[in-house]
Coordinates of C-alpha atoms in Angstrom, one line a residue:
Chain A
V1 CA -14.0 25.3 -14.0
S2 CA -13.1 22.3 -16.5
G3 CA -14.0 19.3 -15.1
P4 CA -16.6 17.2 -16.0
A5 CA -20.0 18.8 -14.6
D6 CA -21.1 15.8 -12.4
R7 CA -18.0 16.4 -10.3
T8 CA -17.7 20.1 -10.3
G9 CA -20.2 20.4 -7.6
G10 CA -21.6 23.2 -10.1
E11 CA -25.2 24.1 -11.1
T12 CA -26.0 20.9 -13.4
A13 CA -24.1 18.5 -11.2
P14 CA -26.5 15.4 -9.5
R15 CA -25.9 16.2 -6.6
R16 CA -26.1 14.2 -2.9
W17 CA -29.5 12.2 -2.4
A18 CA -29.8 14.0 0.7
D19 CA -29.3 17.5 0.1
R20 CA -31.4 16.8 -3.3
L21 CA -34.2 15.5 -0.8
V22 CA -34.1 18.6 1.6
A23 CA -34.7 20.8 -1.7
A24 CA -37.6 19.0 -2.7
V25 CA -39.1 18.5 0.4
A26 CA -39.0 22.4 0.7
A27 CA -40.0 22.9 -2.6
R28 CA -42.9 20.5 -2.7
Q29 CA -44.2 21.5 1.1
S30 CA -44.7 17.7 1.8
Q31 CA -42.7 14.9 3.9
I32 CA -45.1 12.2 2.1
V33 CA -44.0 9.2 -0.5
L34 CA -46.3 7.8 -2.5
G35 CA -46.0 4.3 -2.4
L36 CA -47.1 2.2 -5.5
D37 CA -48.2 -1.2 -4.8
P38 CA -49.8 -2.3 -7.8
D39 CA -52.9 -5.5 -6.7
P40 CA -54.2 -6.8 -11.0
L41 CA -57.0 -7.1 -8.5
R42 CA -57.6 -4.1 -7.3
L43 CA -56.8 -1.3 -9.8
W44 CA -58.9 1.7 -10.4
P45 CA -61.1 1.3 -13.3
A46 CA -59.8 2.9 -16.3
T47 CA -61.3 6.1 -17.6
D48 CA -61.3 7.3 -21.5
A49 CA -58.4 9.3 -20.8
D50 CA -56.4 6.4 -19.5
V51 CA -57.9 3.6 -22.4
G52 CA -55.3 6.1 -24.8
R53 CA -52.5 4.9 -23.0
G54 CA -53.2 1.2 -22.9
R55 CA -51.8 -1.2 -24.3
G56 CA -54.8 -4.1 -23.3
D57 CA -51.9 -6.3 -21.1
V58 CA -51.9 -6.8 -17.8
G59 CA -48.5 -4.8 -17.7
S60 CA -50.0 -1.9 -19.2
A61 CA -53.2 -1.8 -17.1
V62 CA -50.7 -2.1 -14.0
V63 CA -49.1 0.8 -15.7
T64 CA -52.1 2.8 -16.4
H65 CA -53.1 2.6 -12.9
C66 CA -50.2 4.1 -11.4
L67 CA -49.9 6.9 -13.7
A68 CA -53.4 8.0 -12.2
V69 CA -52.5 7.7 -8.9
I70 CA -49.0 9.5 -9.4
D71 CA -52.2 12.2 -11.3
A72 CA -54.2 11.9 -8.9
A73 CA -52.4 11.9 -5.3
G74 CA -48.8 13.1 -6.8
E75 CA -48.8 16.6 -6.0
A76 CA -49.3 16.0 -2.3
C77 CA -45.6 13.9 -2.4
V78 CA -42.2 14.7 -2.3
A79 CA -41.8 10.5 -3.6
V80 CA -43.2 8.0 -5.1
K81 CA -42.4 4.2 -3.8
P82 CA -42.8 1.2 -6.2
Q83 CA -42.5 -2.1 -4.5
L84 CA -40.8 -4.1 -6.7
A85 CA -42.8 -7.4 -6.2
C86 CA -45.7 -6.1 -7.6
F87 CA -44.0 -5.8 -10.6
E88 CA -41.8 -8.3 -10.6
R89 CA -44.7 -11.1 -10.1
L90 CA -45.5 -10.0 -14.1
G91 CA -42.1 -11.1 -15.1
A92 CA -40.4 -9.0 -18.3
P93 CA -43.7 -6.7 -19.0
G94 CA -43.6 -5.9 -15.3
W95 CA -39.9 -4.3 -15.0
A96 CA -40.7 -2.6 -18.6
G97 CA -43.8 -0.7 -16.6
L98 CA -42.0 -0.2 -14.0
A99 CA -39.6 2.0 -15.8
E100 CA -42.5 3.3 -17.5
V101 CA -43.5 4.5 -13.9
V102 CA -40.1 5.7 -12.7
G103 CA -39.6 8.1 -15.8
Y104 CA -43.7 9.1 -15.7
A105 CA -42.5 10.1 -12.1
Q106 CA -39.6 11.8 -12.3
A107 CA -40.9 14.1 -14.9
A108 CA -43.4 14.9 -12.9
G109 CA -40.7 16.3 -10.3
L110 CA -41.3 13.6 -7.8
L111 CA -37.9 11.6 -6.8
V112 CA -38.2 7.7 -6.9
I113 CA -37.5 5.1 -4.1
A114 CA -37.5 1.8 -5.4
D115 CA -38.6 -0.4 -2.5
G116 CA -36.8 -4.3 -3.2
K117 CA -34.8 -4.5 -0.4
R118 CA -32.5 -6.2 -1.6
G119 CA -29.2 -7.9 0.1
D120 CA -26.6 -10.1 -1.2
V121 CA -22.7 -11.3 -1.0
P122 CA -20.8 -8.5 -2.1
V123 CA -20.3 -9.4 -6.0
T124 CA -23.9 -9.8 -6.5
A125 CA -24.9 -6.3 -3.8
E126 CA -22.4 -4.8 -6.6
V127 CA -25.0 -6.4 -9.3
Y128 CA -27.7 -5.3 -8.1
A129 CA -26.1 -1.5 -7.1
E130 CA -26.2 -1.5 -11.0
A131 CA -29.6 -2.8 -11.2
M132 CA -30.9 0.2 -9.3
T133 CA -29.3 2.9 -11.0
A134 CA -30.0 0.9 -14.4
L135 CA -33.3 1.7 -13.6
G136 CA -33.0 5.6 -12.7
A137 CA -33.9 4.9 -9.1
D138 CA -33.5 8.1 -6.8
A139 CA -32.9 5.7 -3.8
F140 CA -33.7 2.2 -2.9
T141 CA -34.3 0.0 0.3
A142 CA -32.3 -2.7 1.4
N143 CA -31.4 -5.2 4.1
P144 CA -28.8 -5.1 6.0
L145 CA -28.2 -9.1 7.2
L146 CA -25.4 -9.7 4.9
G147 CA -23.6 -7.1 6.7
I148 CA -21.4 -4.2 6.1
D149 CA -19.3 -5.4 3.4
A150 CA -23.0 -6.4 1.5
L151 CA -24.0 -3.2 2.3
A152 CA -20.9 -1.3 0.8
P153 CA -21.4 -1.3 -2.9
L154 CA -25.5 -0.6 -2.1
V155 CA -24.6 3.2 -0.7
D156 CA -21.5 3.4 -3.2
T157 CA -24.0 4.8 -5.8
R158 CA -24.8 8.4 -5.9
A159 CA -28.5 6.9 -5.0
G160 CA -29.8 6.9 -1.6
V161 CA -30.3 3.9 0.5
F162 CA -32.7 2.8 3.0
V163 CA -31.6 0.3 5.6
L164 CA -34.4 -2.2 7.4
V165 CA -33.7 -1.2 10.8
R166 CA -37.4 -1.8 12.2
T167 CA -40.1 -3.0 10.2
S168 CA -43.8 -2.6 10.7
N169 CA -44.7 -6.6 10.3
P170 CA -45.5 -8.0 13.9
G171 CA -43.1 -10.9 13.1
A172 CA -40.2 -7.8 13.1
R173 CA -40.4 -9.5 16.9
D174 CA -38.8 -12.6 15.8
V175 CA -35.7 -11.4 14.4
Q176 CA -35.2 -7.7 14.7
D177 CA -36.4 -7.4 18.5
L178 CA -34.0 -10.3 20.0
E179 CA -32.2 -9.2 22.5
L180 CA -27.9 -9.5 22.4
A181 CA -25.3 -10.5 24.8
E182 CA -23.8 -6.8 24.3
G183 CA -27.2 -5.6 25.4
G184 CA -30.0 -3.8 23.3
P185 CA -32.2 -5.5 21.0
L186 CA -30.7 -6.0 17.1
W187 CA -32.0 -3.2 15.6
Q188 CA -30.2 -1.2 17.4
R189 CA -27.0 -2.8 16.5
L190 CA -28.3 -2.8 12.5
A191 CA -29.3 1.4 13.7
R192 CA -25.3 1.7 14.8
I193 CA -24.2 -0.2 11.5
V194 CA -26.8 2.8 9.8
G195 CA -25.4 5.5 11.6
E196 CA -21.7 4.5 11.0
L197 CA -22.0 4.1 7.6
G198 CA -24.1 7.6 7.1
G199 CA -20.3 8.7 8.2
P200 CA -19.1 11.9 9.8
G201 CA -19.6 14.1 7.0
P202 CA -21.0 17.1 6.6
D203 CA -24.0 18.5 8.4
G204 CA -27.1 17.8 7.5
L205 CA -28.7 14.6 6.7
A206 CA -26.8 11.1 5.6
D207 CA -27.3 9.5 2.4
V208 CA -27.6 6.1 4.4
G209 CA -31.1 6.2 5.4
A210 CA -33.3 3.4 7.3
V211 CA -36.5 1.5 7.5
L212 CA -38.5 2.1 10.3
G213 CA -42.4 1.3 10.8
A214 CA -44.5 3.9 11.7
T215 CA -46.1 0.8 14.1
E216 CA -44.0 0.6 16.5
P217 CA -43.7 4.5 17.5
G218 CA -41.8 4.2 21.0
H219 CA -38.8 3.8 19.3
L220 CA -38.3 5.9 16.9
A221 CA -36.7 8.5 19.6
R222 CA -34.0 6.2 20.2
A223 CA -33.3 5.1 17.4
R224 CA -32.7 9.4 16.4
E225 CA -30.4 9.2 19.4
L226 CA -28.2 6.1 16.8
M227 CA -28.9 7.8 13.8
P228 CA -28.6 11.4 14.6
R229 CA -28.3 12.1 10.7
A230 CA -30.6 9.6 9.0
I231 CA -33.2 9.8 6.8
F232 CA -36.6 7.9 8.1
L233 CA -38.6 6.1 6.0
L234 CA -41.2 5.6 7.6
P235 CA -44.2 2.5 6.4
G236 CA -47.2 1.3 7.8
V237 CA -48.9 4.7 8.5
G238 CA -53.3 4.2 7.6
A239 CA -53.5 0.3 6.8
Q240 CA -51.2 -1.0 9.3
G241 CA -51.7 1.3 12.2
G242 CA -49.3 3.4 12.6
R243 CA -50.7 7.5 13.2
V244 CA -48.6 10.4 11.8
E245 CA -49.1 12.1 15.2
D246 CA -46.8 10.0 17.0
L247 CA -43.5 10.4 14.4
A248 CA -42.1 13.5 15.7
P249 CA -38.9 12.2 16.9
A250 CA -38.2 11.1 13.1
F251 CA -38.3 15.7 12.2
A252 CA -35.7 16.3 15.0
P253 CA -33.2 17.2 12.9
S254 CA -35.0 18.6 9.8
R255 CA -38.6 18.4 8.3
A256 CA -37.0 16.0 5.1
G257 CA -35.8 13.9 8.2
G258 CA -38.3 11.8 8.3
L259 CA -40.9 10.7 4.7
V260 CA -44.0 9.0 5.6
S261 CA -45.2 6.2 3.2
A262 CA -48.7 5.4 2.5
S263 CA -50.0 3.3 0.0
R264 CA -53.4 1.5 0.9
S265 CA -54.3 4.7 2.1
I266 CA -54.2 6.2 -0.2
A267 CA -54.7 4.6 -3.6
G268 CA -57.5 2.6 -1.7
A269 CA -58.9 5.6 0.1
H270 CA -62.3 5.0 -1.7
E271 CA -62.7 1.2 -1.2
A272 CA -63.1 2.4 2.6
E273 CA -65.1 5.8 1.6
G274 CA -66.8 5.3 -1.0
G275 CA -66.6 7.9 -4.0
D276 CA -64.2 8.8 -7.0
P277 CA -60.8 6.8 -6.6
A278 CA -58.7 9.9 -7.9
E279 CA -60.7 12.3 -5.7
R280 CA -60.6 10.1 -2.6
A281 CA -56.7 9.2 -3.6
R282 CA -56.0 13.3 -3.7
A283 CA -57.6 14.6 -0.5
A284 CA -55.9 11.6 1.5
A285 CA -53.0 12.1 0.4
H286 CA -53.2 16.2 1.4
R287 CA -54.6 15.2 5.0
L288 CA -51.4 13.5 5.4
R289 CA -49.3 16.1 3.6
E290 CA -50.9 18.8 6.1
L291 CA -51.0 16.4 9.1
A292 CA -47.1 15.4 8.9
W293 CA -46.6 19.3 7.7
S294 CA -47.5 20.6 11.0
L295 CA -45.4 18.3 13.3
Chain B
V1 CA -60.1 -41.2 -7.4
S2 CA -62.3 -38.4 -9.1
G3 CA -59.8 -35.5 -7.4
P4 CA -57.8 -33.5 -9.4
A5 CA -54.7 -35.0 -10.1
D6 CA -52.8 -32.4 -8.4
R7 CA -54.3 -33.6 -5.0
T8 CA -54.3 -36.7 -5.3
G9 CA -51.2 -37.9 -4.6
G10 CA -51.3 -39.7 -8.2
E11 CA -48.5 -40.1 -10.6
T12 CA -48.8 -37.2 -12.5
A13 CA -49.4 -34.8 -8.8
P14 CA -46.8 -32.0 -8.3
R15 CA -44.8 -34.1 -5.5
R16 CA -43.4 -32.1 -2.2
W17 CA -40.1 -30.3 -3.2
A18 CA -38.0 -32.4 -0.7
D19 CA -38.9 -35.2 -2.7
R20 CA -38.4 -34.3 -6.2
L21 CA -34.9 -33.5 -5.0
V22 CA -34.3 -37.2 -3.6
A23 CA -35.3 -38.4 -6.9
A24 CA -33.2 -36.1 -9.2
V25 CA -29.9 -36.7 -6.7
A26 CA -30.6 -40.5 -7.2
A27 CA -31.4 -39.9 -11.1
R28 CA -28.4 -37.8 -11.5
Q29 CA -26.3 -38.8 -9.0
S30 CA -24.9 -35.5 -8.5
Q31 CA -25.4 -32.7 -5.6
I32 CA -24.0 -30.0 -7.9
V33 CA -26.2 -26.6 -8.2
L34 CA -24.6 -24.8 -11.3
G35 CA -24.7 -21.3 -10.3
L36 CA -25.8 -18.6 -13.4
D37 CA -24.6 -15.5 -12.4
P38 CA -23.8 -14.3 -16.5
D39 CA -21.6 -11.2 -16.1
P40 CA -22.3 -9.4 -19.3
L41 CA -18.3 -8.8 -19.7
R42 CA -17.3 -12.0 -19.2
L43 CA -19.5 -14.0 -21.3
W44 CA -18.4 -17.0 -23.4
P45 CA -17.9 -16.5 -27.1
A46 CA -20.5 -17.7 -29.3
T47 CA -20.0 -20.3 -31.8
D48 CA -21.8 -20.7 -34.8
A49 CA -24.5 -22.6 -33.2
D50 CA -25.1 -20.1 -30.3
V51 CA -25.4 -17.0 -32.8
G52 CA -28.4 -18.6 -34.7
R53 CA -30.6 -18.1 -31.1
G54 CA -29.2 -15.0 -30.7
R55 CA -31.1 -11.5 -30.9
G56 CA -28.1 -9.4 -31.0
D57 CA -29.0 -7.3 -28.1
V58 CA -27.5 -7.7 -24.3
G59 CA -30.2 -9.8 -23.0
S60 CA -29.9 -12.5 -25.7
A61 CA -26.1 -12.3 -25.4
V62 CA -26.8 -13.7 -21.7
V63 CA -29.5 -16.1 -22.4
T64 CA -26.5 -17.4 -24.8
H65 CA -23.9 -17.9 -22.6
C66 CA -26.6 -19.9 -19.7
L67 CA -27.4 -22.3 -22.4
A68 CA -24.2 -23.0 -23.3
V69 CA -23.4 -23.0 -19.8
I70 CA -26.6 -25.4 -19.2
D71 CA -25.5 -27.1 -22.3
A72 CA -21.9 -27.8 -21.1
A73 CA -22.0 -28.2 -17.5
G74 CA -25.3 -29.5 -16.6
E75 CA -25.1 -32.9 -17.3
A76 CA -23.2 -33.0 -14.2
C77 CA -25.2 -31.4 -11.9
V78 CA -29.0 -31.5 -10.3
A79 CA -30.0 -28.3 -10.6
V80 CA -29.1 -24.4 -11.6
K81 CA -29.2 -22.0 -9.6
P82 CA -29.5 -18.2 -11.8
Q83 CA -28.8 -15.3 -9.5
L84 CA -32.0 -13.1 -9.8
A85 CA -29.4 -9.9 -10.1
C86 CA -27.3 -10.2 -13.1
F87 CA -30.8 -10.9 -14.8
E88 CA -32.3 -7.7 -12.8
R89 CA -29.8 -5.9 -14.0
L90 CA -30.5 -5.4 -17.8
G91 CA -34.1 -4.7 -17.2
A92 CA -37.0 -6.4 -19.0
P93 CA -35.0 -8.1 -21.4
G94 CA -33.0 -9.7 -18.9
W95 CA -36.3 -10.5 -16.8
A96 CA -37.6 -12.1 -20.7
G97 CA -34.1 -13.9 -20.6
L98 CA -34.6 -15.5 -17.0
A99 CA -37.8 -17.3 -18.5
E100 CA -36.0 -18.5 -21.2
V101 CA -33.2 -20.1 -19.1
V102 CA -35.6 -21.1 -16.4
G103 CA -37.4 -23.5 -19.8
Y104 CA -34.3 -24.3 -20.6
A105 CA -32.8 -25.7 -17.8
Q106 CA -36.0 -27.8 -16.9
A107 CA -36.3 -29.1 -20.2
A108 CA -32.9 -30.6 -20.0
G109 CA -33.6 -32.2 -16.3
L110 CA -32.4 -29.7 -14.1
L111 CA -34.3 -28.5 -11.3
V112 CA -33.9 -24.6 -10.7
I113 CA -33.5 -22.5 -7.5
A114 CA -33.9 -18.9 -8.3
D115 CA -31.8 -16.7 -5.9
G116 CA -33.1 -13.7 -5.0
K117 CA -33.1 -13.7 -1.4
R118 CA -36.5 -11.4 -1.6
G119 CA -37.6 -10.7 2.1
D120 CA -40.6 -8.4 2.8
V121 CA -43.2 -8.0 5.1
P122 CA -46.1 -10.2 4.5
V123 CA -48.5 -8.7 2.1
T124 CA -45.5 -8.4 -0.3
A125 CA -43.8 -11.9 0.7
E126 CA -47.4 -12.8 -1.0
V127 CA -46.6 -11.1 -4.0
Y128 CA -42.9 -12.7 -4.1
A129 CA -44.3 -15.9 -3.7
E130 CA -46.3 -15.5 -6.7
A131 CA -43.6 -13.8 -8.5
M132 CA -41.4 -16.9 -8.0
T133 CA -44.3 -19.2 -8.8
A134 CA -45.2 -17.1 -11.7
L135 CA -41.1 -17.6 -13.0
G136 CA -41.7 -21.8 -12.4
A137 CA -38.6 -21.8 -10.1
D138 CA -38.5 -25.1 -8.3
A139 CA -37.0 -23.6 -5.3
F140 CA -35.8 -20.4 -4.4
T141 CA -33.7 -18.7 -1.9
A142 CA -35.1 -15.9 1.1
N143 CA -34.3 -13.7 3.8
P144 CA -35.2 -14.5 7.3
L145 CA -34.4 -10.5 8.7
L146 CA -38.4 -9.8 8.5
G147 CA -39.0 -12.6 10.8
I148 CA -41.8 -15.8 10.8
D149 CA -45.2 -13.8 9.3
A150 CA -42.8 -12.7 6.6
L151 CA -41.5 -15.9 5.5
A152 CA -44.6 -17.9 5.9
P153 CA -46.1 -16.7 2.6
L154 CA -42.6 -18.1 0.4
V155 CA -43.3 -21.6 2.2
D156 CA -47.2 -21.4 1.5
T157 CA -45.9 -22.3 -2.0
R158 CA -45.1 -25.4 -3.7
A159 CA -41.7 -24.6 -3.8
G160 CA -38.8 -25.5 -1.7
V161 CA -37.2 -22.1 0.4
F162 CA -33.6 -21.4 1.1
V163 CA -33.5 -19.6 4.0
L164 CA -30.3 -17.2 4.6
V165 CA -28.9 -18.8 7.9
R166 CA -25.0 -17.9 7.7
T167 CA -23.9 -16.8 4.3
S168 CA -20.2 -17.3 3.0
N169 CA -18.9 -13.2 2.8
P170 CA -16.7 -12.1 5.7
G171 CA -19.5 -9.5 6.7
A172 CA -21.5 -12.3 7.7
R173 CA -19.4 -11.6 10.8
D174 CA -21.2 -8.3 11.4
V175 CA -24.8 -9.6 12.0
Q176 CA -25.1 -13.2 11.6
D177 CA -22.4 -14.0 14.2
L178 CA -23.6 -11.5 17.1
E179 CA -24.1 -13.0 20.2
L180 CA -27.8 -13.0 21.4
A181 CA -28.5 -12.5 25.2
E182 CA -30.4 -16.0 25.3
G183 CA -26.7 -17.5 24.5
G184 CA -25.3 -18.3 21.0
P185 CA -24.7 -16.4 17.8
L186 CA -28.0 -14.7 15.6
W187 CA -27.0 -17.5 12.9
Q188 CA -28.0 -20.1 15.3
R189 CA -31.4 -18.2 16.2
L190 CA -32.3 -18.1 12.4
A191 CA -31.3 -22.3 12.2
R192 CA -34.0 -23.1 15.1
I193 CA -36.8 -20.5 13.1
V194 CA -35.8 -22.4 10.1
G195 CA -36.0 -26.0 11.8
E196 CA -39.2 -25.3 13.3
L197 CA -40.6 -24.2 10.1
G198 CA -40.1 -27.6 8.4
G199 CA -42.1 -28.9 10.6
P200 CA -42.3 -32.5 11.9
G201 CA -44.1 -34.2 9.2
P202 CA -43.1 -37.1 7.8
D203 CA -39.7 -38.5 7.9
G204 CA -37.3 -37.8 5.1
L205 CA -36.1 -34.0 4.1
A206 CA -37.9 -30.5 4.6
D207 CA -39.1 -28.5 1.9
V208 CA -37.8 -25.3 4.3
G209 CA -34.2 -25.7 4.4
A210 CA -30.8 -23.0 4.7
V211 CA -28.5 -21.4 3.0
L212 CA -24.8 -22.0 4.7
G213 CA -21.6 -20.8 3.3
A214 CA -18.9 -23.4 2.7
T215 CA -16.3 -21.3 3.7
E216 CA -17.3 -21.9 7.8
P217 CA -17.5 -25.6 7.6
G218 CA -17.6 -25.1 11.3
H219 CA -20.8 -24.1 11.5
L220 CA -22.1 -27.2 9.2
A221 CA -21.9 -29.8 12.5
R222 CA -24.2 -27.2 14.7
A223 CA -26.2 -26.1 11.7
R224 CA -27.1 -29.9 11.2
E225 CA -28.2 -30.6 15.2
L226 CA -30.3 -27.5 14.9
M227 CA -31.9 -28.5 11.1
P228 CA -31.7 -32.2 11.7
R229 CA -33.9 -32.6 8.2
A230 CA -33.2 -29.2 6.2
I231 CA -31.2 -29.2 3.1
F232 CA -28.5 -26.9 3.1
L233 CA -27.6 -25.1 0.5
L234 CA -23.8 -25.1 0.1
P235 CA -22.4 -21.5 -2.2
G236 CA -18.7 -20.4 -1.7
V237 CA -16.7 -23.5 -3.0
G238 CA -13.7 -22.4 -5.3
A239 CA -13.7 -19.1 -5.6
Q240 CA -14.8 -17.7 -2.5
G241 CA -12.3 -20.6 -0.4
G242 CA -14.7 -23.4 0.7
R243 CA -13.7 -27.2 0.0
V244 CA -15.9 -29.3 -0.6
E245 CA -14.1 -32.3 1.4
D246 CA -15.2 -30.0 4.6
L247 CA -18.9 -30.2 4.2
A248 CA -19.9 -33.8 4.6
P249 CA -21.8 -32.9 8.1
A250 CA -24.5 -31.7 5.4
F251 CA -24.8 -35.0 3.8
A252 CA -25.6 -36.9 7.3
P253 CA -29.0 -37.2 6.8
S254 CA -28.7 -37.9 3.6
R255 CA -27.1 -37.6 0.3
A256 CA -29.7 -34.9 -0.9
G257 CA -29.3 -33.3 2.4
G258 CA -26.3 -31.1 1.1
L259 CA -26.2 -29.0 -2.3
V260 CA -22.9 -27.9 -3.7
S261 CA -23.4 -24.4 -5.3
A262 CA -20.8 -23.1 -7.7
S263 CA -20.4 -20.3 -10.6
R264 CA -17.4 -19.1 -11.1
S265 CA -15.9 -22.1 -10.7
I266 CA -17.2 -23.6 -13.1
A267 CA -18.1 -21.3 -16.2
G268 CA -15.2 -19.4 -15.4
A269 CA -13.0 -22.4 -15.2
H270 CA -10.9 -21.8 -18.3
E271 CA -10.0 -17.9 -17.1
A272 CA -7.5 -19.8 -15.0
E273 CA -6.4 -22.8 -16.2
G274 CA -7.3 -22.0 -19.9
G275 CA -8.5 -23.6 -22.8
D276 CA -12.5 -24.2 -24.0
P277 CA -14.8 -22.7 -21.3
A278 CA -17.1 -25.4 -22.2
E279 CA -14.6 -28.2 -22.1
R280 CA -13.2 -26.8 -18.8
A281 CA -16.5 -26.0 -17.6
R282 CA -18.3 -29.6 -17.9
A283 CA -14.5 -30.9 -16.5
A284 CA -14.7 -28.5 -13.3
A285 CA -18.2 -29.4 -12.7
H286 CA -17.8 -33.5 -12.9
R287 CA -15.1 -33.0 -10.8
L288 CA -16.8 -31.4 -8.4
R289 CA -19.8 -34.0 -9.2
E290 CA -17.2 -36.6 -8.2
L291 CA -15.9 -35.2 -5.2
A292 CA -19.2 -34.5 -3.2
W293 CA -20.6 -38.0 -4.2
S294 CA -17.5 -39.3 -2.7
L295 CA -18.5 -37.7 1.1

């Protein structure tokens, strides 16, 4: 009763990532992750309300855009996924803007998955873990090429980790699909590593999840066998050709077992359909939410 | 004669990375890369001269440290290799500091290899390529797990790229050493990809190089067969146990064929030996330079 709040498991303690996600999915009735990949050449036109927020530079224009996208589509989502590259290309103002976007999303009740796909030798992986913690991300993506000792510092944070297992791009074949002498492709070996890192632990979902491209839904049933408790982060729906209807195996353990990530098909919905960007984004996010929730 | 300077191949045109590196190695008589992995808890004590540069925050303390390390050891090196994680953990001030360190190193005649090991799907890899270009890096490191289409945008810049092939950490065994059904470990397949990306091109070294840990020198002869024209970036000397004496196969095509990267064994030389950090760093860098140059 006398221990610090964050160690007692009391109501004020930050819970495990997976538990927090399960609660958020239930509360918001959504498994949709709003990808934030701002392109300075494709920002939404600023409204009068936006202009008051702006500081006139490209960094703040990107922030203004991201906040408007969150305002429009966030209500249908459980999390946002800022693409770190899109902020990194703006240098220091981009990183300041990223912190602003993270704070805004969290204040709106959304979880934040920082998508940087970092991976490095253990001593440097510890530093990346610090960077993700300093950013305040609830979860982040990681690259497993450097092996288990390099993933360990990332797994040892309070945040959730999504390890790349089978990505959504055609080039994933070049390396991730290589057949191993032990049998099966490399991505299934990566899946086993993720399954082991998640640990036997309690029932329910693991804090170590997997990135699996929605463009190859045929892999999902096998991936679920190899990682029964992992949360699957599923990019590639919409612009990259993946269909929500094909993702059912992801949701087998529970509704929070799969997170459907979409960015261009929400923030860029008006480009295909015409009309107001915010209205189109809101409608696209709600359609996606309903489609996934019904599976 | 009338085309823009950067396309005519005239004296003012930026040359290929490999050509610039060869010229710099010859001019500076060094194959040493000064790793900059600043740890806020292990910065050098600031001197009176340093204090004038400072702005009093942790970002500027890290910059002050890096500039002092470059002042001390840069003369024995051909390039610096800032570890992006160490700047990223400081957020926006860290990225501002990184830009300052890059500019300072280049003004001192050093090339800059940005060590971020980025890798993402093609549309995002393009953004990382922009980020590295905006930073002004002469070369950068990249992770090949996502395949050839994801490496392409990184290779298509004017900068050099060092692709992870076999890293220096023990966990490299978990994934990079997995035996493939086609024969040979995964890292040799990655080496073939690097060799092909380098292209047939002109004689001399390729703009696409490889990261090969100096901790497994037994791999270098085979790596050289698979990547005859690639520049090898060789971390892991010193603190991680690698020995310069074992790296001869890297230098087979030319002196610039191998770059020996060291950070803690230079900037942290005083921790083992005692004495003034700058003097110890300068001496350690010169020792390493002579050792590599004599191979």
